[in-house]
mmCIF file of C-alpha atoms in Angstrom:
data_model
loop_
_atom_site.group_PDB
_atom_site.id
_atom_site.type_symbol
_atom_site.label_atom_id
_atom_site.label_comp_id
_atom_site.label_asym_id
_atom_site.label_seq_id
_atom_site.Cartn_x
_atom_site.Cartn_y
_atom_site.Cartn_z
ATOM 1 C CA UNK A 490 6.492 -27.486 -40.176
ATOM 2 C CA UNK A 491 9.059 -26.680 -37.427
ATOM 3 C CA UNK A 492 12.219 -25.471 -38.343
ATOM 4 C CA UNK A 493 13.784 -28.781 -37.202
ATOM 5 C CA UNK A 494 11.529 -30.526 -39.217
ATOM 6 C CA UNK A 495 12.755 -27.956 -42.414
ATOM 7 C CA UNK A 496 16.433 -29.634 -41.334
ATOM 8 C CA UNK A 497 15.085 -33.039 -40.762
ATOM 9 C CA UNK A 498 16.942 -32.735 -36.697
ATOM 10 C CA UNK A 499 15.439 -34.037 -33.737
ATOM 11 C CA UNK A 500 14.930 -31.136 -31.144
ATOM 12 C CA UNK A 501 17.900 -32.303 -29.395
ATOM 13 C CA UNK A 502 20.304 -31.983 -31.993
ATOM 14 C CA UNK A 503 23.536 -30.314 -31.238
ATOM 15 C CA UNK A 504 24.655 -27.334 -33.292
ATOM 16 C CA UNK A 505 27.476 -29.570 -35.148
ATOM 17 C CA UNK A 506 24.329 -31.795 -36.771
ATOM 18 C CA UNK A 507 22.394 -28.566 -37.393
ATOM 19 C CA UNK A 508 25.721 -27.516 -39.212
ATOM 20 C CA UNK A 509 25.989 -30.374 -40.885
ATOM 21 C CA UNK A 510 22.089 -31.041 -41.875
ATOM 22 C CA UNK A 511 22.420 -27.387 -43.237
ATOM 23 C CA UNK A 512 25.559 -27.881 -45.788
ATOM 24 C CA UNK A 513 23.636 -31.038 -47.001
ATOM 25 C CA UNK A 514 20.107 -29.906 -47.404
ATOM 26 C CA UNK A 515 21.429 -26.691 -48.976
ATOM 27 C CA UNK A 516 23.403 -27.913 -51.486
ATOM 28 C CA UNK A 517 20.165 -30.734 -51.901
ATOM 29 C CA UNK A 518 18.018 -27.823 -53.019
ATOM 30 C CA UNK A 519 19.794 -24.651 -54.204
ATOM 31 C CA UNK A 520 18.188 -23.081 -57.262
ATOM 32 C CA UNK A 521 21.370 -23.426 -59.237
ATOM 33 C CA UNK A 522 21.308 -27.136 -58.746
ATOM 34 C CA UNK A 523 17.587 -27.944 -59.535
ATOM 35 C CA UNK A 524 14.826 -25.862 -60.975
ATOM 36 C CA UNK A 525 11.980 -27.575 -58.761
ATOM 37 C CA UNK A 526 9.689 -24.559 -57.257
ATOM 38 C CA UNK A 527 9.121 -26.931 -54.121
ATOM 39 C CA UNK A 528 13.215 -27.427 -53.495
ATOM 40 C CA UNK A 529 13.232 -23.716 -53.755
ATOM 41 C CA UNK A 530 10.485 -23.519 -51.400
ATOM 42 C CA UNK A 531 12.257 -25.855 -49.054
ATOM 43 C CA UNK A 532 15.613 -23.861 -49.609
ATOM 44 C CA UNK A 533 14.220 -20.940 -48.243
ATOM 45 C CA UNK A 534 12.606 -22.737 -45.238
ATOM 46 C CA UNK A 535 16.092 -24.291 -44.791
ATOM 47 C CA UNK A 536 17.736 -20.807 -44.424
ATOM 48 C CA UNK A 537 15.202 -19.433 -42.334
ATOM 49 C CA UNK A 538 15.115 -22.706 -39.737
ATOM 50 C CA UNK A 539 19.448 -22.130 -39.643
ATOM 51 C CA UNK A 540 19.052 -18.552 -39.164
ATOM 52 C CA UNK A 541 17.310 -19.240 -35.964
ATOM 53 C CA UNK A 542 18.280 -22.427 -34.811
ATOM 54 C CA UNK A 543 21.991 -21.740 -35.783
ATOM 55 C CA UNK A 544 21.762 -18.926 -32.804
ATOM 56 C CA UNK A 545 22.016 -20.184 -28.966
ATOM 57 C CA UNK A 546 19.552 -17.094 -27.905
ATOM 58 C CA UNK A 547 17.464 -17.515 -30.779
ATOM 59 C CA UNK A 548 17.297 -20.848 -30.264
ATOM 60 C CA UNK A 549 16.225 -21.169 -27.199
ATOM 61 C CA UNK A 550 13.839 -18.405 -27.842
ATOM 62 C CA UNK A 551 12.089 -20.457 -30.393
ATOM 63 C CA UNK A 552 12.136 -23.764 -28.737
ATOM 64 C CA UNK A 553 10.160 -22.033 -25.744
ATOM 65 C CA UNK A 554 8.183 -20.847 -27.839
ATOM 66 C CA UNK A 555 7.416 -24.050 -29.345
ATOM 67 C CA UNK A 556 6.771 -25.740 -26.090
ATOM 68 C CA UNK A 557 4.271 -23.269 -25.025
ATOM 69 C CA UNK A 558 2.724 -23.328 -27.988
ATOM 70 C CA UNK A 559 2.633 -27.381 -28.397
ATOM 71 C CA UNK A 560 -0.258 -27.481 -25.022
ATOM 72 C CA UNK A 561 -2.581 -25.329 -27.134
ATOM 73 C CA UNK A 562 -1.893 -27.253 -30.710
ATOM 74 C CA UNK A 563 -2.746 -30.326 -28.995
ATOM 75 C CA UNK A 564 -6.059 -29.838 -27.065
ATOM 76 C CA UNK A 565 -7.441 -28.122 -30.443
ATOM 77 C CA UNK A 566 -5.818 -30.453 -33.267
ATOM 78 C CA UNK A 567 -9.551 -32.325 -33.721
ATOM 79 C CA UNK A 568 -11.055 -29.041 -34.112
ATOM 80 C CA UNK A 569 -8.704 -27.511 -37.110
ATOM 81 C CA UNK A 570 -8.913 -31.023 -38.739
ATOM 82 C CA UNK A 571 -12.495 -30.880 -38.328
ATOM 83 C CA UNK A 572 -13.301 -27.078 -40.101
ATOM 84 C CA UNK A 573 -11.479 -25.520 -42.905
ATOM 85 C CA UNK A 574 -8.936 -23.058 -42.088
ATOM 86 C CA UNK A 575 -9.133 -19.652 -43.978
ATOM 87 C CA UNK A 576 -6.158 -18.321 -45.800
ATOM 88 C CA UNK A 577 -4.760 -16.181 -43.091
ATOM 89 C CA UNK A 578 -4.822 -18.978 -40.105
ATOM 90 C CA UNK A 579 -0.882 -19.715 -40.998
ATOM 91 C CA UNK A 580 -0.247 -15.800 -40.550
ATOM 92 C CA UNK A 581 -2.328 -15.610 -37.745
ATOM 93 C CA UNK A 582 -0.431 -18.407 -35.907
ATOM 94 C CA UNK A 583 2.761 -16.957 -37.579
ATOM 95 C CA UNK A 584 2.374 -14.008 -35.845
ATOM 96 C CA UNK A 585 1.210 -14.859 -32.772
ATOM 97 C CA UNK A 586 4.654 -17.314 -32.380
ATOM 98 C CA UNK A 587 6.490 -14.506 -33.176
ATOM 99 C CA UNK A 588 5.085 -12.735 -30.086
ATOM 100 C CA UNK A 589 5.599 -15.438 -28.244
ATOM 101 C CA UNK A 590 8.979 -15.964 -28.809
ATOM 102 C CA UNK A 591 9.741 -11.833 -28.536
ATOM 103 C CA UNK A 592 8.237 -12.007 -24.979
ATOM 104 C CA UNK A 593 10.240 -15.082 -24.164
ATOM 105 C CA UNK A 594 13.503 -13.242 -25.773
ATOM 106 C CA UNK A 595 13.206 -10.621 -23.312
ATOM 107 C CA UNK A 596 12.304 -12.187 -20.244
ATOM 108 C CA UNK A 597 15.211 -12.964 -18.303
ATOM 109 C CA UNK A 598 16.317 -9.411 -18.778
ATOM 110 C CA UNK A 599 12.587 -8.573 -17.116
ATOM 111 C CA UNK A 600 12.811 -10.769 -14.480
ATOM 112 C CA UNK A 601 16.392 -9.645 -13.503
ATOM 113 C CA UNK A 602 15.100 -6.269 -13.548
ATOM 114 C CA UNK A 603 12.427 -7.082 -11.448
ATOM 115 C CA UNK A 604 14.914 -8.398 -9.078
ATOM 116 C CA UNK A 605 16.560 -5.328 -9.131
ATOM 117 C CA UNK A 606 13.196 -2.902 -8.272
ATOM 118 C CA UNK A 607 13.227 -6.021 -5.066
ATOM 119 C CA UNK A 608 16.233 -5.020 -3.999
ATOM 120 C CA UNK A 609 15.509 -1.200 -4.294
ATOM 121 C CA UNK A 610 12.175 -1.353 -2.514
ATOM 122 C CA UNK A 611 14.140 -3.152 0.426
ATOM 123 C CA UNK A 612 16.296 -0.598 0.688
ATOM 124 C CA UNK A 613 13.033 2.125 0.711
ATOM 125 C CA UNK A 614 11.972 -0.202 3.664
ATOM 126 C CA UNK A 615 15.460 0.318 5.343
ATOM 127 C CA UNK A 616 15.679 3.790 4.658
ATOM 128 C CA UNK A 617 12.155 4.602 6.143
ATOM 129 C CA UNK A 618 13.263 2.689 9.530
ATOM 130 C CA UNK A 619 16.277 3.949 9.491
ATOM 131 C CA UNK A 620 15.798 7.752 11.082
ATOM 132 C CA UNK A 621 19.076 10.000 12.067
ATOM 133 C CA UNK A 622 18.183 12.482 14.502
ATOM 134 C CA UNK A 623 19.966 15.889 14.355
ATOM 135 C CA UNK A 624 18.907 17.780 17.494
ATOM 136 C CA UNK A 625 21.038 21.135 16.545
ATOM 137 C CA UNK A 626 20.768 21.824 12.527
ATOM 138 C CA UNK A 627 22.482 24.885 11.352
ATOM 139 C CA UNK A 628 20.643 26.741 8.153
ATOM 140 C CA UNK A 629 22.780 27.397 5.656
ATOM 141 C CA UNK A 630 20.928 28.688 3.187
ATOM 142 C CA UNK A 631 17.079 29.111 2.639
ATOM 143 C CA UNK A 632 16.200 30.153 -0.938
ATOM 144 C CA UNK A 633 12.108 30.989 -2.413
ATOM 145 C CA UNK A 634 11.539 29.806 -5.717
ATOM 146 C CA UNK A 635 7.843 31.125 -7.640
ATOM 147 C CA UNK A 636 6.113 29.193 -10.237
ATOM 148 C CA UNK A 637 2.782 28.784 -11.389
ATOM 149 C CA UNK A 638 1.095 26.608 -9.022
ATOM 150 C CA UNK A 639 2.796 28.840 -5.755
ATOM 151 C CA UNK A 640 5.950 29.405 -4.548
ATOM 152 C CA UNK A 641 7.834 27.358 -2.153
ATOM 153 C CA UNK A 642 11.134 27.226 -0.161
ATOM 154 C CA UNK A 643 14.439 25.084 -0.241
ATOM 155 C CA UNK A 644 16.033 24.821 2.538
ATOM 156 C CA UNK A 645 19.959 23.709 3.211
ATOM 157 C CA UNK A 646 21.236 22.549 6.214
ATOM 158 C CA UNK A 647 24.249 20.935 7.214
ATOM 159 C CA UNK A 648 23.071 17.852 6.547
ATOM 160 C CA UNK A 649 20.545 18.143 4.707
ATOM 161 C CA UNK A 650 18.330 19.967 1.602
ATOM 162 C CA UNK A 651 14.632 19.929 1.708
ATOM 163 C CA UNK A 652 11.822 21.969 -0.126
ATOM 164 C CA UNK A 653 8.221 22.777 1.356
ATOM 165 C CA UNK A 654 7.088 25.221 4.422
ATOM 166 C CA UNK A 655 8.271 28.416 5.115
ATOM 167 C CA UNK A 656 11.711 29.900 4.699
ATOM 168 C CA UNK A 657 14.078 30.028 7.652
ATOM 169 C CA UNK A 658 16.569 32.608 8.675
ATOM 170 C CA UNK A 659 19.814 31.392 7.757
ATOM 171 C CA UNK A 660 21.946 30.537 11.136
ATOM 172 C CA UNK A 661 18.338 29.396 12.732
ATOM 173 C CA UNK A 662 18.877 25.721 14.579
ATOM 174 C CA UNK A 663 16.485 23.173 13.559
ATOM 175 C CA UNK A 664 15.731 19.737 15.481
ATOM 176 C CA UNK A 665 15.568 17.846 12.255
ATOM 177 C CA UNK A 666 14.616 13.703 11.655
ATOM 178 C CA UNK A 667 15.765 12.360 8.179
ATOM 179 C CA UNK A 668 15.921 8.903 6.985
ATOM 180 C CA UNK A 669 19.961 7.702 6.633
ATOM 181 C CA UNK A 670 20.021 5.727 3.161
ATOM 182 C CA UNK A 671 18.127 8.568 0.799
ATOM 183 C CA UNK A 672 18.054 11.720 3.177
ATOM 184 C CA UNK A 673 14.393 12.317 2.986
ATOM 185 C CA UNK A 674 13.457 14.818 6.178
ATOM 186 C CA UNK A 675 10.787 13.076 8.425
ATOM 187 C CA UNK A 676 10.648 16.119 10.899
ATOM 188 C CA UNK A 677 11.773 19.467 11.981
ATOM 189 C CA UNK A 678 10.749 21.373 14.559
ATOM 190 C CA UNK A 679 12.519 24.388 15.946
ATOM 191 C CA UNK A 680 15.157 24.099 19.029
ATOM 192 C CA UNK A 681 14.596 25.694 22.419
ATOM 193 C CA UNK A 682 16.441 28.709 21.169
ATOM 194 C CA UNK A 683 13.823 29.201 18.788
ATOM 195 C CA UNK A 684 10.325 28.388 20.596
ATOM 196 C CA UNK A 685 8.392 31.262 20.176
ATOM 197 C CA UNK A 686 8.070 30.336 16.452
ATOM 198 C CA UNK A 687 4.828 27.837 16.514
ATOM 199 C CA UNK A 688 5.895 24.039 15.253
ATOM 200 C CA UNK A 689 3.636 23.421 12.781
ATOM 201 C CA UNK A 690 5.114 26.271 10.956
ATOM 202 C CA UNK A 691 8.230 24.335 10.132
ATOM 203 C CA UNK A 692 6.763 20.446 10.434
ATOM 204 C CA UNK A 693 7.549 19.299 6.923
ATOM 205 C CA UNK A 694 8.000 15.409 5.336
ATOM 206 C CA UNK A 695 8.793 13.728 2.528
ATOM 207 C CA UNK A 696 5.784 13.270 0.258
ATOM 208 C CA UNK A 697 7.219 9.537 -0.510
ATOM 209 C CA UNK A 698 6.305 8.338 3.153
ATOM 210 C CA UNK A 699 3.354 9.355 3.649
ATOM 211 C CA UNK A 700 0.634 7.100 3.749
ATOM 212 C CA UNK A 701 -0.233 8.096 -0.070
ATOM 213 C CA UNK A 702 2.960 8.529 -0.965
ATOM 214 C CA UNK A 703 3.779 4.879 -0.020
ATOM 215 C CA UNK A 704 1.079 3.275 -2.173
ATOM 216 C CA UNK A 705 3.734 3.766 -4.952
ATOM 217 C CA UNK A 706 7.074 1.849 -3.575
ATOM 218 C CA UNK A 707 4.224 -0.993 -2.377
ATOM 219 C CA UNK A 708 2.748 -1.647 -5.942
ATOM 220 C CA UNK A 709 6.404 -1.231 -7.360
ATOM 221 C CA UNK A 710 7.478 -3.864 -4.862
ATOM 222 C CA UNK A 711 4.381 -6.303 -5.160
ATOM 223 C CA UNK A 712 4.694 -6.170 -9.494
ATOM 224 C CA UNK A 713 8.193 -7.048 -9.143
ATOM 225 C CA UNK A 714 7.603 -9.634 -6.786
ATOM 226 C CA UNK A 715 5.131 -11.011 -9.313
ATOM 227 C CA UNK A 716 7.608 -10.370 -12.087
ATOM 228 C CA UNK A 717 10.480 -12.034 -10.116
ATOM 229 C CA UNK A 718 8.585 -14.727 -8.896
ATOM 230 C CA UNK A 719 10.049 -18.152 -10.162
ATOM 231 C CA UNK A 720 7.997 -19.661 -12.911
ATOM 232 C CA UNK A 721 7.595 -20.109 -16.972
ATOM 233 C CA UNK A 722 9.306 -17.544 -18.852
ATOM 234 C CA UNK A 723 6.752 -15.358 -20.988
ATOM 235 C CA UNK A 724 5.142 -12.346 -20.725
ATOM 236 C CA UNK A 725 4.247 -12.049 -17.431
ATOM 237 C CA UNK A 726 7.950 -10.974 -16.426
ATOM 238 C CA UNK A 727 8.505 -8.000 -19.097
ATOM 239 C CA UNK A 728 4.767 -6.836 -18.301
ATOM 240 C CA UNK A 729 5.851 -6.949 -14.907
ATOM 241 C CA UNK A 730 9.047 -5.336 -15.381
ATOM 242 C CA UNK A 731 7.691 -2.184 -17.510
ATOM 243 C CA UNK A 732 5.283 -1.136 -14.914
ATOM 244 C CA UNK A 733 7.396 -1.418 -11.901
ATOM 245 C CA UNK A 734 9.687 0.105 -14.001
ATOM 246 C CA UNK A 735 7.807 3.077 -14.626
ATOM 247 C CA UNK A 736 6.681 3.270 -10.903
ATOM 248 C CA UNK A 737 10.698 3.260 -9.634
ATOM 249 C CA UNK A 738 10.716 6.478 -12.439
ATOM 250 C CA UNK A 739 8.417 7.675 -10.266
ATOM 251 C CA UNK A 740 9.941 6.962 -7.161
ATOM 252 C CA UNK A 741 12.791 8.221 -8.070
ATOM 253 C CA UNK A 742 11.184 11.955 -9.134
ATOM 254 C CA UNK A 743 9.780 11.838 -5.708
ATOM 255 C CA UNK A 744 13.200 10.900 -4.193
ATOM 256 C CA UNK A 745 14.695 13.616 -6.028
ATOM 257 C CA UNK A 746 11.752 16.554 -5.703
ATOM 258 C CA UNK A 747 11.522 15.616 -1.604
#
C-alpha cells in the first residue's frame, strides 16, 4: 500500500486534501477513539504516509521513487502472484525503496555539483592554453626543503612560486612560461645573462599537465559530464558526483603542490 493509498488521495492531490484526508482519517482511527488493532495499524500507516507526503522534498522524493519503482512491479506482478513470498520480501522491497528514494533525495545536489567540476575542468582547459611568457624573472628567494623521499627546492619569483629542480641564486633572471588562470610554470630556462648554466638544469613543469598528469582533470571532466548529463534522476548523478569529486580533491593537491 502506497502512502496515498494509506490517505485514500489520488497522486495528484494537493497538500490542502492531504491536510484534510489526514485530520479525517486520524481522528477515524486514533486508539483513544476505537480499540480495533487494524485502525491502529492503519493510524500508524496514516502518520507515516503524512510525514512524507506532507513534505514538498520528501514528497517528491517518494513519488520518484514510486515511479521508478512501478516499471519493475509491473513486468514481475505474474511472477510474485505466482510463488509465495517469504517473510522478509516486504523488508527487502522496503529497503530497497528507501535507497531509492535517498539516491533520488540527493541528486539534484549531485548533478549541480557535477556542473560545477564542468565548469572547473573548462577553466583547466583555459588555463593550460593560456601561457604568459616572462622573458626576464627576478629570483627572489630560493629555499631547500629535506624529507624522506629527497629534498627539493621552492623557488619565488616575481611572479611566480614553483617547487622541483635545483635551487637558484637569488637575483638570477629566469625566462619563465606559466599558465595565467592557476600559475602553474610550463618552462624556465635561463636568460642570456646566464647561459653557461646547461637548460635542462632548470627545465621544470607542472606535474598536472603532463601527459599523466592530465589523465586526472580528463576522467574528472568525462564523470561529470556523465553525472551532468540530462536524464532520470537516481543514482547515477551522486555516483557521478563523489568520484569526480574526489578526483577535483586531487586536482586541487596537485594545483596546490605544483
Amino acid at each position: 500500500m502506497t502512502h496515498y493509498q494509506a490517505l485514500e488521495l489520488p497522486e495528484h492531490a494537493t497538500a490542502a486534501d492531504i491536510r484534510r484526508a489526514y485530520r479525517r482519517l486520524v481522528l477515524l482511527t486514533h486508539p483513544d477513539r476505537t480499540p480495533d488493532p487494524a485502525a491502529h495499524a492503519r493510524y500508524l500507516a496514516i502518520n507515516a504516509a503524512y510525514e512524507v507526503l506532507s513534505n514538498s522534498n520528501r514528497r517528491q522524493a517518494y513519488d520518484n521513487a514510486l515511479h521508478y519503482q512501478a516499471p519493475l512491479s509491473a513486468t514481475s506482478s505474474q511472477t510474485q502472484r505466482a510463488q509465495p513470498r517469504p517473510g522478509n520480501n516486504y523488508s527487502a522491497r522496503t529497503k530497497s525503496a528507501s535507497d531509492t528514494a535517498n539516491y533520488l533525495q540527493y541528486a539534484p545536489l549531485g548533478k549541480a555539483v557535477c556542473k560545477a567540476l564542468l565548469i572547473f575542468s573548462l577553466l583547466l582547459t583555459i588555463d593550460r592554453l593560456w601561457i604568459t611568457n616572462f622573458p626576464h624573472e627576478r629570483v627572489i628567494k630560493s629555499t631547500q626543503f629535506s624529507s624522506k623521499k629527497g629534498s627539493y627546492c621552492v623557488k619565488e619569483t616575481e611572479n611566480a612560486t614553483f617547487r622541483g629542480g635545483p635551487c637558484f641564486r637569488v637575483g638570477e633572471l629566469l625566462a619563465l612560461r606559466r599558465t595565467a588562470l592557476f600559475g602553474q610554470v610550463i618552462s624556465l630556462s635561463p636568460t642570456t645573462e646566464n647561459k653557461e648554466t646547461p637548460i635542462e638544469d632548470y627545465w621544470d613543469i607542472s606535474f598536472l599537465y603532463t601527459t599523466g598528469g592530465a589523465l586526472f582533470p580528463v576522467i574528472m571532466f568525462v564523470t561529470a559530464l556523465v553525472g551532468a548529463w540530462p536524464g532520470p534522476a537516481g543514482r547515477r548523478q551522486v555516483d557521478c558526483a563523489m568520484t569526480a569529486g574526489l578526483l577535483a580533491v586531487l586536482v586541487f593537491w596537485l594545483l596546490a603542490t605544483s
